Every structure is written in structure tokens, then in C-alpha cells.
Coordinates of C-alpha atoms in Angstrom, one line a residue:
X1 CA 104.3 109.7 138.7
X2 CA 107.8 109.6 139.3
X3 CA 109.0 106.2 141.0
X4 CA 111.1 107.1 144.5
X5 CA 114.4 106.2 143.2
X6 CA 114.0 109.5 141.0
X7 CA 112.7 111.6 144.3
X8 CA 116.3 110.5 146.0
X9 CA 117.9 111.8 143.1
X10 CA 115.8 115.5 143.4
X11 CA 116.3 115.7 147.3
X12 CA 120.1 114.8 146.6
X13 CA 120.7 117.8 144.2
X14 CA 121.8 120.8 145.4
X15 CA 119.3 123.9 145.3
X16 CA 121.3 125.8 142.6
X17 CA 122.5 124.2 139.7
X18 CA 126.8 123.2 139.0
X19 CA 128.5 123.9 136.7
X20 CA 131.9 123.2 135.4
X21 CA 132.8 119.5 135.8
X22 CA 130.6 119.6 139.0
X23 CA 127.8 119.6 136.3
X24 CA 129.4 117.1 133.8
X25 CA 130.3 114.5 137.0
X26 CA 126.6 115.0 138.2
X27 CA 125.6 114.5 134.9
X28 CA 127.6 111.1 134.4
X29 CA 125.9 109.2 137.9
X30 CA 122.7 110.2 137.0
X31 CA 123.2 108.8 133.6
X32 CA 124.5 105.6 135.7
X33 CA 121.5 105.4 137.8
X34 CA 118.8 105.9 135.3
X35 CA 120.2 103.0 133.3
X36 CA 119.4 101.1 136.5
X37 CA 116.2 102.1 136.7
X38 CA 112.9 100.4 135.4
X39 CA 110.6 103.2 134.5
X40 CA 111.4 107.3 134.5
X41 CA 108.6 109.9 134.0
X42 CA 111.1 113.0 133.4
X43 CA 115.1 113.3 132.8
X44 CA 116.6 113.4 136.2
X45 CA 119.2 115.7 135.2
X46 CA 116.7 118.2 134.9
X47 CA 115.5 118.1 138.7
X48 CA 118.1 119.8 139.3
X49 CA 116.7 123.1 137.2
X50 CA 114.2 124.8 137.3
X51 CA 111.5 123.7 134.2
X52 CA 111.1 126.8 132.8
X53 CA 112.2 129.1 130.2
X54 CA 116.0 130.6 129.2
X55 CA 118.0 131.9 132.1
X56 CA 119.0 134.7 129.6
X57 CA 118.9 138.3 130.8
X58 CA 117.1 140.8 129.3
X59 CA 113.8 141.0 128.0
X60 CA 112.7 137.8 126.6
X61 CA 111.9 137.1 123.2
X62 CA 109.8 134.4 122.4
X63 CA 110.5 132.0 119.7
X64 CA 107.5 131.1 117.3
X65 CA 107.0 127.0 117.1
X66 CA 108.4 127.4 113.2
X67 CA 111.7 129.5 113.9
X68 CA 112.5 126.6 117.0
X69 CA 111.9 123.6 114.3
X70 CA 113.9 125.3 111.8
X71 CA 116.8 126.0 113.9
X72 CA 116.5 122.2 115.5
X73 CA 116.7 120.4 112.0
X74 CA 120.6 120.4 111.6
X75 CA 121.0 119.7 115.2
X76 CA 118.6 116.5 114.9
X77 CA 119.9 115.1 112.0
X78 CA 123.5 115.0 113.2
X79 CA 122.4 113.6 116.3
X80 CA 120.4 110.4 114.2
X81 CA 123.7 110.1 112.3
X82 CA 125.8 109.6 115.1
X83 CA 122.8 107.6 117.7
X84 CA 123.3 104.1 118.4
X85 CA 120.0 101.6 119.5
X86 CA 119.3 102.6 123.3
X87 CA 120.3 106.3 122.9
X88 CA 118.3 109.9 122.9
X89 CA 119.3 112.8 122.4
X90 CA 119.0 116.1 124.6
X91 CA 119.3 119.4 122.8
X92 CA 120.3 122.5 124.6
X93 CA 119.9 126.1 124.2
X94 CA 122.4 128.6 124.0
X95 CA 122.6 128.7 128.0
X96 CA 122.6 125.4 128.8
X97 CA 119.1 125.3 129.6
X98 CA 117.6 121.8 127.7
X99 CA 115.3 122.6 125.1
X100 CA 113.9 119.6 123.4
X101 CA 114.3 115.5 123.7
X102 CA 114.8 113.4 120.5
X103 CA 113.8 109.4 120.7
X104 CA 115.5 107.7 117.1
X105 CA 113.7 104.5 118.1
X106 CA 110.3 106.2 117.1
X107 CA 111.7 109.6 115.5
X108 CA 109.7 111.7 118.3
X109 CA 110.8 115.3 118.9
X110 CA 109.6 117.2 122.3
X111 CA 110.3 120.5 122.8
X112 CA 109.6 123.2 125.8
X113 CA 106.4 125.2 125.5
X114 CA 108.5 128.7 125.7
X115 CA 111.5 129.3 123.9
X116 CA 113.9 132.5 123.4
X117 CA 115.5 133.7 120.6
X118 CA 118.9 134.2 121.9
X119 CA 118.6 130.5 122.6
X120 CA 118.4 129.1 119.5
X121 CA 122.0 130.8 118.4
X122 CA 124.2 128.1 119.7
X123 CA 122.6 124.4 120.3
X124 CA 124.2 121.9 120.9
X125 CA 123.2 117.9 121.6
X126 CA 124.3 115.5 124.0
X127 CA 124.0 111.6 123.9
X128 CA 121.4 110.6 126.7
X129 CA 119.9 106.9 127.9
X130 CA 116.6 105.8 126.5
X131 CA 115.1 106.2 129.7
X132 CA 115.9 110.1 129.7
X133 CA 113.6 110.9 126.9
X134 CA 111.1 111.3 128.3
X135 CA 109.2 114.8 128.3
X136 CA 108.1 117.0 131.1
X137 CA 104.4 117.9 131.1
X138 CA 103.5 120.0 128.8
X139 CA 106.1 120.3 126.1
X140 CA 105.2 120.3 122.4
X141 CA 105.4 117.2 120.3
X142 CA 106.5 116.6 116.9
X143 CA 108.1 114.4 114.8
X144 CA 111.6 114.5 113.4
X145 CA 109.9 114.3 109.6
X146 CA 107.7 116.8 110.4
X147 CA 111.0 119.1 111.6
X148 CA 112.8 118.4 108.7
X149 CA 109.7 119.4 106.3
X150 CA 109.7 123.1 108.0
X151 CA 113.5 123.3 107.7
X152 CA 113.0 122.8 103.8
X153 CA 110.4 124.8 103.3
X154 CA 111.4 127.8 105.9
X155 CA 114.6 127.2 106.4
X156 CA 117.1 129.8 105.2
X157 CA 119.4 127.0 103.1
X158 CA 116.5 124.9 102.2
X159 CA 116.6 126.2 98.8
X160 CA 120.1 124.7 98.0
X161 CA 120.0 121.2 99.7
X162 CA 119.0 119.2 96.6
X163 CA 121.8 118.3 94.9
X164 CA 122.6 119.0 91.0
X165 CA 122.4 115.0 90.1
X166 CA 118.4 115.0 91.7
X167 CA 117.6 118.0 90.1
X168 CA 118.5 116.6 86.1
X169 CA 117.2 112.9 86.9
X170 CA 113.6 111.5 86.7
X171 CA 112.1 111.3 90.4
X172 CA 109.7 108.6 92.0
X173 CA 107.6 109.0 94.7
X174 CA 108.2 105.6 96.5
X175 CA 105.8 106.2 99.4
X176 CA 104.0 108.9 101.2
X177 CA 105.3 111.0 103.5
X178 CA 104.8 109.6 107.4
X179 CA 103.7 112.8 109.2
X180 CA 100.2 115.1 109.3
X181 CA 99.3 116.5 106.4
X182 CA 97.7 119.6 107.9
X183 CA 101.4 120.6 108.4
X184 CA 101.1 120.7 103.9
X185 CA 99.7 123.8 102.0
X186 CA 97.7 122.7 99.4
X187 CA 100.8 123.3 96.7
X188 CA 102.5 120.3 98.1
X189 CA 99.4 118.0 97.7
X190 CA 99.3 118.8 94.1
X191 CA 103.0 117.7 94.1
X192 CA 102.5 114.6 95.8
X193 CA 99.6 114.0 93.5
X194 CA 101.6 114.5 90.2
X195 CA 104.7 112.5 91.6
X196 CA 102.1 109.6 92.5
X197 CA 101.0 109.8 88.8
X198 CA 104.4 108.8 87.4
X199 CA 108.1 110.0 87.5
X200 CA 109.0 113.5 86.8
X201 CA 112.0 116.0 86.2
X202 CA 112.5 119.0 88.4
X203 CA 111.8 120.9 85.0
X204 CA 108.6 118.7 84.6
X205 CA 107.5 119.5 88.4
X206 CA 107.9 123.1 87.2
X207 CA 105.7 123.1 84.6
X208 CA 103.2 121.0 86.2
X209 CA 102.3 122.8 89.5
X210 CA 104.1 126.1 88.6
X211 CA 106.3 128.4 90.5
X212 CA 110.3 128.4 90.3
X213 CA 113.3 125.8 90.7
X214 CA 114.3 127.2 93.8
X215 CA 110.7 127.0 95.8
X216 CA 110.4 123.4 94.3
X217 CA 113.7 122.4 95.7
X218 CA 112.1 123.0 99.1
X219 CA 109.6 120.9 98.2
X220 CA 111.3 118.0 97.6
X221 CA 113.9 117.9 99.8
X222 CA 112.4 116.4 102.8
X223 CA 110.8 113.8 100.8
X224 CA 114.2 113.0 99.3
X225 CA 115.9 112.9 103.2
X226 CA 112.8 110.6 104.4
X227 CA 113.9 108.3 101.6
X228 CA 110.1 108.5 100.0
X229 CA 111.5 109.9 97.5
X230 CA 114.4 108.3 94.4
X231 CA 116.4 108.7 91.8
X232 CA 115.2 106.6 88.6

């Protein structure tokens, strides 16, 4: 339930969302006040919007779960670089409308149940307090390793982000990856299984579970950004 303190802070916004630096000064005291406040079931900010999908015209055009993770993968990790202890993160769609919360204290994503396409074109992130991470009812979670796994795999650069220095040295598995593995075909099991029997070479991978350089680059990316996986 949400305490009263956030009820005075619905009643007191107006019926149709600011904008301009109406929005951004509205913004900045709720910001204020939640860092006051003890406990917070939703992101105040959002009172003062509707919860529901893009405000885009047109037709809408749903986003599937994998195109949204892919497209949030870049945004997430420049928000973790740039996070300090305390902070979230609030990602927004391409009309302003917030479309998923990131917590760096325990690496949880949430995202809204219905996304459009057009929104995904331009996100952008915004520093938030702790106590604005919290979720509305309903929206999806995930895990920011569990993001970063689909970007590699599905993601339309994931085939270039190792590096030519990983790709000629042996490679040890340090630990297992920290997400669900039903999110894993059965290819990368047989990956994990022959890293976990010793250190390899991308060429040695290769040979080992088959396919090409550029589908196994995929594959190991994510385990490299997780740090499970190192150089030798």
C-alpha cells in the first residue's frame, strides 16, 4: 500500500502531466521528498501519468520481451558505470513515458508489461533515489545479467564486442553465470561444460562445440562482462 505522504503527493499533481521545466522542477521536490520518506511502494513521479503504455500516435506496435531487453542493454550498462551507492536508475522511452527501473544494489531490472516499438528508438536514463525503484504492479522482472546475455546473443552488434586480445588468449571459466538457465539453449550448456573442463581458445571452443567465430563471440561476451569469465 502506498503510505499517505505519497497520496499528498498524487492529490497535489496536476490532472495532465508538465512539461518543460514545469516537469524537471516537479521532478526535483519529489526527488526531495521521497528521500524523506521511510517506505515507497511506486515512483511518485509517476502519479502524475497515467501507468499505461506509449502516448505515441498511431497504431501501436508492440514490442516482444527480447527486442525491449536488447534495446535496454547499452542504456543499463552506462547507467551502472556512472551509479553511485543509493541511486536507481529510470529509463524512458522515446516519449518520455518511463519504461523500466534499474536497482545496481541487487542488479534487478523491471520493465512495463506493454511496450511500443517507436519507443525503444531513443531511451534515455535518469539518475533516481533508492526509494524510487520500486515497480508498479505488474511489470516484468529481470535481471541486468540476464539483459546483457540477450543483447549478446540477439543483439545486432553482439557479434563484434569481444575484443581481438580475448579472442587469441586461453579463457577460464571462473564461475557460473548468476541468472536462470532456462534463459540458455542447450549450445551454451555445452560451452559452459567444456570451459568448466579446463581453459580454451576461441579456435578451441570452435572445434569443440561447432559453429563459427562470430556465433561464439556471442556466446562469450556476457560471460566475459559479468567477470565469470578471464583471460589466462
Amino acid at each position: 500500500m502506498i503510505d499517505s505522504r505519497a497520496s499528498n503527493v498524487r492529490r497535489s499533481a496536476p490532472s495532465t502531466p508538465p512539461s518543460g521545466p514545469e516537469r524537471e522542477a516537479l521532478r526535483a521536490r519529489i526527488d526531495a521528498e521521497l528521500a524523506d520518506m521511510a517506505s515507497l511502494t511506486v515512483s511518485s513521479w509517476m502519479l502524475a501519468r497515467e501507468r499505461g503504455a506509449s502516448t505515441l500516435p498511431g497504431v501501436p506496435r508492440p514490442a516482444s520481451e527480447i527486442n525491449v531487453d536488447v534495446a535496454l542493454a547499452p542504456v543499463l550498462t552506462m547507467a551502472r558505470r556512472s551509479l553511485k551507492t543509493g541511486h536507481s536508475a529510470h529509463i524512458t522511452g522515446s516519449d518520455g513515458v518511463l519504461l523500466a527501473i534499474y536497482r545496481p544494489d541487487d542488479h534487478s531490472v523491471h520493465v512495463r508489461d506493454t511496450v511500443d516499438t517507436r519507443e525503444l528508438l531513443r531511451l534515455a536514463w535518469r539518475r533516481r533515489p533508492l526509494r524510487a525503484a520500486q515497480p508498479p504492479e505488474g511489470w516484468r522482472g529481470t535481471s541486468f545479467e540476464a539483459v546483457q546475455w540477450r543483447f549478446s546473443l540477439l543483439g545486432p552488434a553482439g557479434d563484434q564486442a569481444l575484443s581481438r586480445h580475448w579472442r587469441d588468449s586461453p579463457l577460464r571459466l571462473r564461475e557460473i553465470p548468476p541468472f536462470n538457465f532456462s534463459l540458455l539453449p542447450g549450445r551454451q550448456f555445452e560451452i559452459i561444460s567444456a570451459l568448466q573442463k579446463g581453459d580454451r581458445s576461441l579456435a578451441e571452443l570452435v572445434r569443440l562445440v561447432g559453429g563459427d567465430e562470430a556465433q561464439l563471440s556471442r556466446e562469450l561476451v556476457t560471460l566475459m562482462l559479468m567477470g565469470c569469465l578471464v583471460i589466462v
